[in-house]
XYZ file of C-alpha atoms in Angstrom:
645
model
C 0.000 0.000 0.000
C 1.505 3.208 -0.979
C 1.700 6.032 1.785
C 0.390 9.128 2.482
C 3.997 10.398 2.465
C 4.656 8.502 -0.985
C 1.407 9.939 -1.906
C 2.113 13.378 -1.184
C 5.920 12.798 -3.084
C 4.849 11.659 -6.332
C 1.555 14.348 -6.591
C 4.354 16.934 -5.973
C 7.185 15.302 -8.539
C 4.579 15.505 -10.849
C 3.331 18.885 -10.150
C 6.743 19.941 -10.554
C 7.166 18.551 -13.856
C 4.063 19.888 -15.183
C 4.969 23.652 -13.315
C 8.127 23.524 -15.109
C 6.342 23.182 -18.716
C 3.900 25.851 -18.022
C 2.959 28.729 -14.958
C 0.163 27.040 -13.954
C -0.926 26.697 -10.274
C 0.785 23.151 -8.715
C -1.280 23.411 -5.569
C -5.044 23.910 -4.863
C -6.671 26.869 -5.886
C -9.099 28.938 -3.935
C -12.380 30.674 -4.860
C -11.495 33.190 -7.289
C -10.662 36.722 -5.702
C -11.629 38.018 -9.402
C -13.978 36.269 -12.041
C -14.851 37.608 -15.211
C -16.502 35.977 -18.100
C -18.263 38.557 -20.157
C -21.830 38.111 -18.966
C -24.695 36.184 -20.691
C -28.044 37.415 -21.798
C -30.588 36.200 -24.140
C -29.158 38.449 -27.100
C -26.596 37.205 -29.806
C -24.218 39.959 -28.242
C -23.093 41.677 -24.997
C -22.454 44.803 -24.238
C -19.300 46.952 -24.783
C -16.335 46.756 -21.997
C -14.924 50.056 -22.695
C -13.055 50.265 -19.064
C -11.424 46.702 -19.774
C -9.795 46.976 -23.339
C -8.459 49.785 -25.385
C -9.732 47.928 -28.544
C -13.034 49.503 -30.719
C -16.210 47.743 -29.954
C -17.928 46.300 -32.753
C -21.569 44.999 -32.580
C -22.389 44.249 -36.849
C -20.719 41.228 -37.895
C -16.881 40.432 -38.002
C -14.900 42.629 -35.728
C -12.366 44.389 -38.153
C -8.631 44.686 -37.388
C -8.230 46.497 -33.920
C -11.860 45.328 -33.030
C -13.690 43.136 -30.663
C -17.381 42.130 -30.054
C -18.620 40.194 -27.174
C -20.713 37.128 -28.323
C -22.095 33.365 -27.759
C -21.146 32.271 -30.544
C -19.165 32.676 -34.113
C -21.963 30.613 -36.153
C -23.425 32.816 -39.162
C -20.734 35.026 -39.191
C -19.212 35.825 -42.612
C -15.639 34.780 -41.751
C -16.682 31.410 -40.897
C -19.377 30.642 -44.030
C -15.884 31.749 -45.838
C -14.181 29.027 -44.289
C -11.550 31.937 -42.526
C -12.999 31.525 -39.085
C -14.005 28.255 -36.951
C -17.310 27.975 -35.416
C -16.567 28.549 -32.414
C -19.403 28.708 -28.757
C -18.276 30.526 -25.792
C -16.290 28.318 -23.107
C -18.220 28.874 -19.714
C -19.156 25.022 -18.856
C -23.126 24.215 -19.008
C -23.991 28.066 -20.034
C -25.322 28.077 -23.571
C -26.227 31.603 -23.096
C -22.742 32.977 -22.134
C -20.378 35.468 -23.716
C -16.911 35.300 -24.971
C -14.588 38.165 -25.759
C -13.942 37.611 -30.330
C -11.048 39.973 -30.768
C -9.273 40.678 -34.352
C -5.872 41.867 -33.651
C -4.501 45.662 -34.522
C -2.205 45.304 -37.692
C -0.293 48.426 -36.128
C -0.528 48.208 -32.571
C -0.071 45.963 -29.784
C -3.591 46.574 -27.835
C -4.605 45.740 -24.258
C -7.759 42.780 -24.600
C -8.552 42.872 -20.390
C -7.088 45.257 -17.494
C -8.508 45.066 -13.881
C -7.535 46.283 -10.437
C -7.369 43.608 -7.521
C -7.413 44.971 -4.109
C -7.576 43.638 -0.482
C -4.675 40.963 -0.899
C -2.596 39.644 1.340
C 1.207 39.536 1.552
C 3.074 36.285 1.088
C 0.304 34.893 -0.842
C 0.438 32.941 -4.123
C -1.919 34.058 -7.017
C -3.088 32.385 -9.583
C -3.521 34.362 -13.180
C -5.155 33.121 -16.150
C -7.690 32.802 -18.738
C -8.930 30.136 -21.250
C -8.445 31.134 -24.709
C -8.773 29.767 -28.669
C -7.229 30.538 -32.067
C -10.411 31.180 -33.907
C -8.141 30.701 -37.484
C -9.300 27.793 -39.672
C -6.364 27.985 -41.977
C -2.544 29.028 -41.344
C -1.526 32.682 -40.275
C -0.034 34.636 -38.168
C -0.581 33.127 -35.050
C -2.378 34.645 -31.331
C 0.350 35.432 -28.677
C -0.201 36.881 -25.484
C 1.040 38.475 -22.711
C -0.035 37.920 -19.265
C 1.206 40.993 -17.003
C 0.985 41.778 -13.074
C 2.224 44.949 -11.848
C 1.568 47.518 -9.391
C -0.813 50.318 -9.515
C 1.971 52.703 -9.975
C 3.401 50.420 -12.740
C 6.019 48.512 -11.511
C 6.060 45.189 -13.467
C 5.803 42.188 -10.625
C 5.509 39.052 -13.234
C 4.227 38.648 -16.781
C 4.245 35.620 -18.897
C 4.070 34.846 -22.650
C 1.801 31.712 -23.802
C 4.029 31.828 -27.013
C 2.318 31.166 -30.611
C -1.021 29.559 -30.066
C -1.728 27.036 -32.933
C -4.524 26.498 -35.363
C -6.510 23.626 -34.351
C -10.388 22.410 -34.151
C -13.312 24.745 -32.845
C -12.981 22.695 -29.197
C -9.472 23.358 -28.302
C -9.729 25.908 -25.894
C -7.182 26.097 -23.764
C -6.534 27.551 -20.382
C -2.985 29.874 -19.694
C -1.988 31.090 -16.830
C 0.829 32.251 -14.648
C 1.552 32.511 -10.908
C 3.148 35.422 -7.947
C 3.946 35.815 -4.910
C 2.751 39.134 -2.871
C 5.303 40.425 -0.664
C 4.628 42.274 2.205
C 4.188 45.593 0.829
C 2.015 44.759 -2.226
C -1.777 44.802 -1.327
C -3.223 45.774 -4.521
C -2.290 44.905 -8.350
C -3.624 45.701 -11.775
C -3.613 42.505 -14.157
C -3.977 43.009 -18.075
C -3.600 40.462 -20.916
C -2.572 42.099 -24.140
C -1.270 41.585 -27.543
C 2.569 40.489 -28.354
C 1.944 40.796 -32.130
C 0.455 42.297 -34.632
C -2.687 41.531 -36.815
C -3.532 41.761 -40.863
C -3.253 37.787 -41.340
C -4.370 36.422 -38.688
C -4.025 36.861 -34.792
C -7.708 36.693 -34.438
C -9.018 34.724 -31.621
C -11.282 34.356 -28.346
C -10.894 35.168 -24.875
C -13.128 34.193 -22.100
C -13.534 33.201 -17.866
C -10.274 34.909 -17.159
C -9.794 34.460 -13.383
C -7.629 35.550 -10.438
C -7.235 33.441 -7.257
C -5.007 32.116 -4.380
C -2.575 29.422 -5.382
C -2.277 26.988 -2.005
C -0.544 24.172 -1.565
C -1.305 20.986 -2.902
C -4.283 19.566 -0.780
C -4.732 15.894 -0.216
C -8.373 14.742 0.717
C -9.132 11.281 2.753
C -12.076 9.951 4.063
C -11.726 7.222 6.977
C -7.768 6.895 6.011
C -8.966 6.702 2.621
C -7.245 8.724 -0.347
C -10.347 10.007 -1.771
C -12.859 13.017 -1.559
C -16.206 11.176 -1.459
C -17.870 8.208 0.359
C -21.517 6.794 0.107
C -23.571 5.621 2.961
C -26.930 4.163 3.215
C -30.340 6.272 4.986
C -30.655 5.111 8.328
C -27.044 4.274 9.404
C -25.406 5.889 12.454
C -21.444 6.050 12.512
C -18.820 8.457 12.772
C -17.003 9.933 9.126
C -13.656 11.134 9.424
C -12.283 13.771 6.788
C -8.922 15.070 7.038
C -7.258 17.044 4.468
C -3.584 17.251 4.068
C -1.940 20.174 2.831
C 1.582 20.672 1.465
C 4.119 21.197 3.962
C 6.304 24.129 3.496
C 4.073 26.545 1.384
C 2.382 28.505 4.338
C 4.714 29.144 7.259
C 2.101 28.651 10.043
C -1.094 27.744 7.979
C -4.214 28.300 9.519
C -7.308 26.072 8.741
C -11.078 26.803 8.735
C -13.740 23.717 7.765
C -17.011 24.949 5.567
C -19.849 23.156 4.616
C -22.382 23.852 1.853
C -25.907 25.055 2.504
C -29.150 23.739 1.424
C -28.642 26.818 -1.067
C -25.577 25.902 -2.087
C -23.380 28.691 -0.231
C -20.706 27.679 1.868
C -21.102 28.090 5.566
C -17.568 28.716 7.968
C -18.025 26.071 10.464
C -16.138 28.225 13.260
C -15.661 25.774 15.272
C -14.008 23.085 13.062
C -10.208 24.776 12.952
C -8.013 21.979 12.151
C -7.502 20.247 9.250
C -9.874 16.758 10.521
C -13.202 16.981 11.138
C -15.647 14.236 12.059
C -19.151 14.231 10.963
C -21.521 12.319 13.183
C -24.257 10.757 11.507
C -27.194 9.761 13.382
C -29.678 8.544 11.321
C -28.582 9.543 8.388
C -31.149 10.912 5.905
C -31.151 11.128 2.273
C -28.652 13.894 0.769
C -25.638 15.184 -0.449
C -23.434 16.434 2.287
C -20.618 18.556 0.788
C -17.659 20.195 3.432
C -14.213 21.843 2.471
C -10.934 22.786 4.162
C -9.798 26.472 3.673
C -6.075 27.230 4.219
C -4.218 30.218 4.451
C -1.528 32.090 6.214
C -1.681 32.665 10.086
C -4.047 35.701 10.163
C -5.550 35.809 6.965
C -8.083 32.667 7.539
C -11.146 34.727 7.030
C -10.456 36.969 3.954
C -11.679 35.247 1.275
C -8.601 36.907 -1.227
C -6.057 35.256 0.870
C -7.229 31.486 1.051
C -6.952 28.165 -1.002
C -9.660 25.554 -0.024
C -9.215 21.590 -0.654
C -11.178 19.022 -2.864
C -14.997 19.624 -2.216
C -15.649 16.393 -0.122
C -19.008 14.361 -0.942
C -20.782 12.461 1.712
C -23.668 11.372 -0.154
C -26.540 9.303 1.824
C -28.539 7.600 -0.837
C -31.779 5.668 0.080
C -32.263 1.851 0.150
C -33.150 -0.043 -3.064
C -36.692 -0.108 -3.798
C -38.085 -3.486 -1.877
C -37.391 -5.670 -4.856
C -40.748 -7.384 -6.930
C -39.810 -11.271 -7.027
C -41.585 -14.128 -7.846
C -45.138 -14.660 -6.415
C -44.730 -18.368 -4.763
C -44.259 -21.103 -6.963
C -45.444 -24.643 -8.060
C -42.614 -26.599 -9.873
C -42.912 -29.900 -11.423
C -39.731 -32.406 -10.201
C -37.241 -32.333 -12.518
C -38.426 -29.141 -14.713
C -36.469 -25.808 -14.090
C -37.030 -23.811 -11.131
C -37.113 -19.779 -12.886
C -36.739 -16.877 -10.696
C -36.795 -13.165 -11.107
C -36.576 -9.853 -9.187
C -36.978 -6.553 -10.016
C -34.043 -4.715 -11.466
C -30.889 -3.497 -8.925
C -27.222 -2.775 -9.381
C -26.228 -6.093 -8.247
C -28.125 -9.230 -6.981
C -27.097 -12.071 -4.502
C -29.824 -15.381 -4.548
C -29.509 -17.795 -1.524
C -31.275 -21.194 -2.287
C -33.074 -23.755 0.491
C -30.269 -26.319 -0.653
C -27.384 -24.059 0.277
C -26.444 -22.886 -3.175
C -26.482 -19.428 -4.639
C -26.416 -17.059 -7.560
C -25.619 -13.573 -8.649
C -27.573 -12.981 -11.579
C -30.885 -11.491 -11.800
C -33.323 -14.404 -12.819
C -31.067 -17.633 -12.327
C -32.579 -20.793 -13.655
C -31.999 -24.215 -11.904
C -32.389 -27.097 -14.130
C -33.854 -30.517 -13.411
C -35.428 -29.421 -9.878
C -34.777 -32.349 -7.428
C -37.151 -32.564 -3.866
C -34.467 -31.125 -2.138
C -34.537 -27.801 -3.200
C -38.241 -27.054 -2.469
C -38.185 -24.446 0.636
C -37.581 -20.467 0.694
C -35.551 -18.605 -1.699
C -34.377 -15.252 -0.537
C -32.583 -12.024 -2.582
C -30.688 -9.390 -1.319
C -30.478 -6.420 -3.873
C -28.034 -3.766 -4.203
C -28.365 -0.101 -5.789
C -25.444 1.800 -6.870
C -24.453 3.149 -3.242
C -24.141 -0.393 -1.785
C -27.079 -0.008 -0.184
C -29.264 -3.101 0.297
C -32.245 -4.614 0.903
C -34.187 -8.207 0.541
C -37.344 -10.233 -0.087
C -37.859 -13.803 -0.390
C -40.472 -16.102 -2.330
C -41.229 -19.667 -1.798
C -41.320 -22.562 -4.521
C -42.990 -25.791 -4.130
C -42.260 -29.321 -5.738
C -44.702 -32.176 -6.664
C -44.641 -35.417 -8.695
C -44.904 -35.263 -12.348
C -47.638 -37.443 -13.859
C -46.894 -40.029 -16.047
C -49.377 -40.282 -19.356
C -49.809 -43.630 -20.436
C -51.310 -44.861 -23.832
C -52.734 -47.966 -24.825
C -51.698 -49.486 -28.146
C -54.167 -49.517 -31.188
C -54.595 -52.194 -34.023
C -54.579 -50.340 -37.861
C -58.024 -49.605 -39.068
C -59.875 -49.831 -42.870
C -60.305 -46.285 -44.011
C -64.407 -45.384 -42.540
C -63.409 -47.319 -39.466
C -62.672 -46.194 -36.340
C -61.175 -47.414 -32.402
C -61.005 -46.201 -29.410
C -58.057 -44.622 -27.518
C -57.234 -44.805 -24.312
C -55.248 -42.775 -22.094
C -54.558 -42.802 -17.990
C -51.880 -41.045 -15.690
C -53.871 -37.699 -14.612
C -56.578 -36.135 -13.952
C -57.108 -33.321 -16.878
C -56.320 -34.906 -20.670
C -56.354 -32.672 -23.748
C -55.318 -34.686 -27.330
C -53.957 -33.067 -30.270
C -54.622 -32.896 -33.112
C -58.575 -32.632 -32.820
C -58.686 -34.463 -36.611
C -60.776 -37.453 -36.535
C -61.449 -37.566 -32.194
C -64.731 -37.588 -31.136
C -63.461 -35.595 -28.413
C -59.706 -33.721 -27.081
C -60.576 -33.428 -23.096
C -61.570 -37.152 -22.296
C -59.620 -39.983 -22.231
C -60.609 -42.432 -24.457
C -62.123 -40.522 -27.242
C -63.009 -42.300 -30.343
C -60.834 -42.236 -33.989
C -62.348 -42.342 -36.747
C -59.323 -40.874 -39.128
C -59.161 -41.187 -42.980
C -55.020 -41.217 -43.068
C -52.491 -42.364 -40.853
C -52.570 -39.646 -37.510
C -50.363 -39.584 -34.613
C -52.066 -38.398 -31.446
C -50.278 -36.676 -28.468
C -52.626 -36.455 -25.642
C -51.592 -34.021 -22.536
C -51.895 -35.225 -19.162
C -51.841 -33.236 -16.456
C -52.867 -33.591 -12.450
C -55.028 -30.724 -11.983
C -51.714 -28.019 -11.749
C -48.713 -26.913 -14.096
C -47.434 -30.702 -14.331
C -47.974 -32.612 -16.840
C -46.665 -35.358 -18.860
C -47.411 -36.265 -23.021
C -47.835 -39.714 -24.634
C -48.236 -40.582 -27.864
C -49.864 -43.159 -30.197
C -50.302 -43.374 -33.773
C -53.084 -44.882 -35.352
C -52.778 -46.507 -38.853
C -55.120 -46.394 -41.397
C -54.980 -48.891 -44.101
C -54.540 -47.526 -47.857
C -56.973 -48.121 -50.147
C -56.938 -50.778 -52.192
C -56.789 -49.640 -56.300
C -56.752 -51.855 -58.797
C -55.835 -50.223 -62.570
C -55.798 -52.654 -65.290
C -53.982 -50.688 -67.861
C -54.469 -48.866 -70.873
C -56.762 -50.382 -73.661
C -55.065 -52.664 -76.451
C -55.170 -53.305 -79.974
C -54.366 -56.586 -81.657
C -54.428 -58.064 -85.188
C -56.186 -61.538 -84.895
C -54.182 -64.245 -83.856
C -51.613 -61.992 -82.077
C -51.114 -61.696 -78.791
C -50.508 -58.823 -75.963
C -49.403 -58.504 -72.454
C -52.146 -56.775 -70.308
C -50.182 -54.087 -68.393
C -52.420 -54.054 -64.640
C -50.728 -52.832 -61.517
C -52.469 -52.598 -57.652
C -51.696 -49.842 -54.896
C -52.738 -50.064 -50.954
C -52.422 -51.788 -48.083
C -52.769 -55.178 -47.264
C -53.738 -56.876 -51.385
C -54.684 -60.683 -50.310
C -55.933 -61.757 -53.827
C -55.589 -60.498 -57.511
C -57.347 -62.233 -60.432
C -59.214 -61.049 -63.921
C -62.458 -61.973 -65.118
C -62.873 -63.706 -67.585
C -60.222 -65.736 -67.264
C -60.573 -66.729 -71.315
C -57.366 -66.795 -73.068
C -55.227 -65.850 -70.277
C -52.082 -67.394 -69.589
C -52.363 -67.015 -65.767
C -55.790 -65.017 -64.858
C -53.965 -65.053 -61.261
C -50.960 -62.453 -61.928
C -51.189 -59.040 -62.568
C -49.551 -59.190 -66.237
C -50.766 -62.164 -68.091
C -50.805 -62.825 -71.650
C -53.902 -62.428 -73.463
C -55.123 -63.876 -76.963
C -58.204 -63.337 -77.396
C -59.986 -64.159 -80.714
C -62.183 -61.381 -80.858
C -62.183 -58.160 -78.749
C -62.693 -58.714 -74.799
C -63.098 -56.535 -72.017
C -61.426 -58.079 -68.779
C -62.097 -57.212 -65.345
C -58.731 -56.776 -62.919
C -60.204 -58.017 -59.531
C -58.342 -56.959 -55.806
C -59.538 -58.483 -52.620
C -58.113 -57.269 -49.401
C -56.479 -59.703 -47.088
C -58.034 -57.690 -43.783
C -61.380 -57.230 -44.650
C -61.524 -53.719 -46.179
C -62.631 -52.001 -49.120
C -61.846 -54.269 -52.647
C -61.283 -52.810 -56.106
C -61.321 -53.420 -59.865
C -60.488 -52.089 -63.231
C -61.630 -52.934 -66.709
C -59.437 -53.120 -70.004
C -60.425 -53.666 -73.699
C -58.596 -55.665 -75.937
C -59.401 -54.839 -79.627
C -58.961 -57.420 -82.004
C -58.224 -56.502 -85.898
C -59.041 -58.582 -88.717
C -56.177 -56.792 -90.503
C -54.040 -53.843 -90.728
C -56.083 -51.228 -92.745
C -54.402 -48.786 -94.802
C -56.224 -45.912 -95.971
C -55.586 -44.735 -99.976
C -56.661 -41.391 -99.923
C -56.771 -38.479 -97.006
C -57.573 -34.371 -97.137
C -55.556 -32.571 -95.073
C -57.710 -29.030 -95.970
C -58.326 -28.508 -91.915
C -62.175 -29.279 -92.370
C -61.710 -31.693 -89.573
C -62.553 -34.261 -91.860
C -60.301 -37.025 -92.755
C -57.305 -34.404 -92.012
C -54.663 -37.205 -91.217
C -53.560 -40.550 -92.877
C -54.852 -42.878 -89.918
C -53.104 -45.928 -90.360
C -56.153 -48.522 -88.331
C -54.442 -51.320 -85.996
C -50.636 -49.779 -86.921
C -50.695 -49.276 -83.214
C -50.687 -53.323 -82.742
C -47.176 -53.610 -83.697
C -44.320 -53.286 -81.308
C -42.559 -50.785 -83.648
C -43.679 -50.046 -86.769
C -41.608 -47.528 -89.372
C -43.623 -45.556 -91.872
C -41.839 -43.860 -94.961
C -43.931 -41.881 -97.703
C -42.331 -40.772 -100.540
C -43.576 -38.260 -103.540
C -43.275 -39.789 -107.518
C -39.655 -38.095 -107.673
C -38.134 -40.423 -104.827
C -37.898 -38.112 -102.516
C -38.876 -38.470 -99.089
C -41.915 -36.462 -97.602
C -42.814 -38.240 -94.059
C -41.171 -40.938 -92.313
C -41.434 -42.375 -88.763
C -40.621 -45.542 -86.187
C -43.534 -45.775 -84.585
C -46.796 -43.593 -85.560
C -47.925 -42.433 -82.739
C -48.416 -39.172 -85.023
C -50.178 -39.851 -87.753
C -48.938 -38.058 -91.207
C -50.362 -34.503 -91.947
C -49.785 -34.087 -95.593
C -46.815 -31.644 -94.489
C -42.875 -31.841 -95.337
C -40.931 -29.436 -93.081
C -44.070 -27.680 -92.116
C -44.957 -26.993 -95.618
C -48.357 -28.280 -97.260
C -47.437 -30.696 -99.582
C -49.049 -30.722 -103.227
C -52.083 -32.540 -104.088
C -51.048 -35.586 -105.953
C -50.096 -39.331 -105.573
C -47.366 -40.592 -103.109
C -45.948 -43.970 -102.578
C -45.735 -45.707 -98.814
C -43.954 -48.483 -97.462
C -44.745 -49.758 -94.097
C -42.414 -51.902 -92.298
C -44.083 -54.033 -89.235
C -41.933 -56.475 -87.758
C -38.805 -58.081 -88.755
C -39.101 -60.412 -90.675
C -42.830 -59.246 -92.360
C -43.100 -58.102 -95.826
C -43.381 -54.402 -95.821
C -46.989 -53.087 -96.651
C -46.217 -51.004 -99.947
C -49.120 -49.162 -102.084
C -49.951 -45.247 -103.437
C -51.966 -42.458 -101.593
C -53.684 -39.862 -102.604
C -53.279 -36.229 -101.368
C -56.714 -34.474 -101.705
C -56.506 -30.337 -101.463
């Protein structure tokens, strides 16, 4: 742990190091002896502050060189649609409606921006000096340089300071310069100016504003309770003791005198008269919601109670904040055994869940998994908000059995039919899907459905347990018989008969009549019939359900007949060359040629029967010349045809 001596070494080596970089105060700094920052108002622009500057005031637009207006803002202005000027608000924290000092520099003259008289100070005191200020430029020239000078009233130059060229940058980089001195015993009163170390007519045009003048103390360390720090939360309610101390810099004040303040309900701070060292203890009994602010003033043996001569510490914070709001959790519970236990609470900084079975959590709404008997009792939470502060509530959570739903098996059913089903395990059932159930809240509704259906029925004991089951009950296909497409024969051929059978459960397939039938039992037997038969495929199920048949007709051909004339005029008449019985043959070819030799139509098979077109085109009216090849090993069919137009 580092120490308060350690502490107060490296704040001070790095004070140092920063103090030797710029002029700025190293130690605490008091409330200002002099503030100014140029007023606020509801208008665009302030007023004139002809006793402070020796520049021209301008109250139009741009301030010209050797000008200055006082304003919130640049935005609109001229300079900055032209892209010379950033936009640029006034720097006074949280005060939209404040002023800032816009100054173009003199391009002949150095000119004075602020000059003020500071009376009542004290001798041997440090002073801080400064003023936060931005180079307005949004492209390169001559850069803003300042001069920050302390003197006496009759002139006599006591410090100044230079903040050197101030760069371009963006329209937030204000930035604060300042310088420090030391009173000695005969200087009481000093006049302070910032002014100009250049010139303008290129630049040099920037913004001044909350320029301030106060005692420069010594560093000031703040603990609380032999803590390093300047606040500390407590909870409404508590009594205890609070010990601040603040520690200032050795060495800086020769005897250093110490007064303790604490803020108002209004905000002002209040000497504490009493409180004269640099601890004080603050008793609380009780301790009621609020901020409770206090702060150690410093200064030089004598000079305690003159505000110009004093530095105070850190503002210390003892902020009493009330307890959490009495968190919302669950209403009491009923959780099935081995389902997950959810809890919840209302919402808090930070949560700490202490379970029946000794366990705990840290989240919000933990979830325990797979609840066993065991953990069936009181659940309690203890909330905290952001101050620490805590408070608690509990729920309760119950665990009973889980039912167990139980479904009887079911035998498959002929489409129309139906069974029963049959549940137990509960006391409340409810079956899904409703399809097909005489009923969803009973037991053992009946199930009358017309496709395989799997029911889930939900058991349940009367509370939020419950259990599912499931049983599926199968309904037989339909038996369908389809014989085949009709067929054409020449007499004393033969043809296979083509008939298939879909469903459940086929126990017997035979065709009717069984005349001239290879096998009348098989679903593809050879037929060769003498003249043209219809036969009848029959389908008997094997478990009592619905049968089926399905007719085909066999068409028996004395011969192949071979039209000599067709007229393909689109009368719908005798438009194609339809070739009767052709379609008896495996795979007859066609060819059809014109008196020339050449070919016009030609085919294997003729499933398409000739149109009287080559390649789309209408052939002539005339004669034409087939030949018709049936099976291998047949004499081709060979003859003349007329074209009719």
């Amino acid at each position: 742990m580092i120490s308060k001596t350690n502490v107060f070494l490296l704040l001070l080596l790095i004070l140092a190091i920063g103090n030797a970089k710029s002029q700025t105060c190293a130690g605490s700094i008091g409330d200002p002896v002099r503030k100014y920052d140029f007023g606020r108002g509801p208008s665009d622009r302030g007023p004139a502050i002809p006793d402070k500057t020796n520049y021209e005031y301008d109250d139009v637009d741009v301030p010209n060189d050797g000008q200055y207006t006082i304003v919130k803002t640049t935005a609109g202005m001229s300079h900055v649609s032209q892209r010379n000027w950033l936009e640029v608000n006034n720097h006074t924290p949280n005060d939209p409606d404040g002023y800032m000092m816009l100054i173009n520099a003199d391009e002949h003259q150095a000119g004075i921006f602020y000059q003020a008289t500071i009376p009542d100070l004290c001798p041997g005191t440090t002073y801080d000096f400064g003023a936060w200020i931005i180079n307005v430029m949004a492209r390169q020239g001559i850069r803003p340089n300042l001069k920050f000078i302390i003197e006496t009233t009759s002139g006599v130059l006591i410090k100044q300071f230079d903040t050197d060229p101030i760069p371009e940058g963006s329209s937030t980089d204000w930035k604060r310069y300042s310088t420090t001195f030391k009173t000695d015993a005969s200087v009481t009163e000093v006049v302070v100016k910032i002014m100009n170390n250049g010139l303008g007519g290129g630049g040099n045009d920037f913004a001044l504003d909350d320029i301030t003048f106060s005692v420069c103390g010594p560093v000031i360390i703040p603990s609380i309770d032999g803590v390093v720090t300047p606040t500390k939360s407590l909870c409404i309610g508590e009594t205890k003791d609070v010990d601040l101390s603040a520690e200032p810099t050795p060495g800086v004040y020769i005897n250093p005198q110490y007064l303790w303040q604490e803020m108002d309900v209004n905000g002002i701070w209040q000497d504490m008269s009493t409180e004269t060292t640099n601890k004080y203890t603050k008793h609380f009994a009780n301790a009621q919601v609020g901020s409770y602010k206090y702060r150690l003033l410093v200064a030089e043996n004598g000079n305690i109670n003159s505000p110009n001569c004093r530095a105070n510490s850190p503002t210390f914070e003892l902020n009493v904040s009330p307890l959490p709001a009495i968190p919302v959790a669950n209403d009491p519970i009923t959780v099935c055994l081995g389902s997950p236990i959810r809890l919840s609470v209302s919402d808090a900084s930070s949560y700490k869940w202490t379970f029946p079975d000794g366990s705990s959590s840290n989240q919000q709404s933990p979830v325990i998994n797979n609840a066993t008997a065991n953990m069936a009792g009181t659940y309690t939470v203890t909330v905290t908000n952001g101050a620490g502060c805590e408070a608690s509530t509990s729920t309760t959570v119950t665990l009973i059995p889980r039912p167990v739903a139980i479904i009887d098996p079911v035998s498959p059913i002929c489409k129309g039919s139906s069974t029963n089903l049959n549940a137990r395990g509960g006391n409340t059932y409810s079956w899904v899907p409703a399809t097909g159930l005489s009923a969803t809240n009973i037991p053992n509704p009946a199930a009358n459905p017309t496709r395989t259906t799997t029911y889930t029925v939900y058991v349940s004991n009367g509370s939020s347990c419950g259990s599912s089951a499931q049983v599926t009950v199968e309904v037989y296909k339909d038996l369908v018989a389809v014989a085949g497409p009709d067929l054409k024969i020449l007499k004393g051929n033969k043809t296979v008969i083509n008939g298939s059978v879909s469903g459940d459960n086929v126990g017997q397939v035979f065709w009717t009549p069984a005349d001239y039938l290879d096998d009348p039992f098989k679903l593809n037997p050879t037929a060769k019939p003498p003249v043209s038969t219809t036969y009848t495929l029959n389908v008997l199920s094997s478990t009592g359900c619905t049968s089926s048949t399905s007719d085909v007709l066999i068409e028996v051909y004395e011969k192949l007949i071979v039209p000599n004339s067709f007229s393909p005029n689109g009368d719908g008449i005798n438009d194609v060359w339809n070739i009767i019985a052709i379609d008896t043959y495996a795979n007859p070819s066609v060819k059809i040629m014109n008196r020339y030799g050449q070919m016009m139509f030609q085919s294997d098979g003729y499933a398409k029967p000739w149109d009287g077109k080559h390649r789309n085109e209408d052939v002539p009216a005339g004669v034409y010349y087939y030949m018709i090849y049936l099976e291998p090993g047949l004499k081709p069919l060979s003859g003349s045809l007329m074209v009719i137009r």
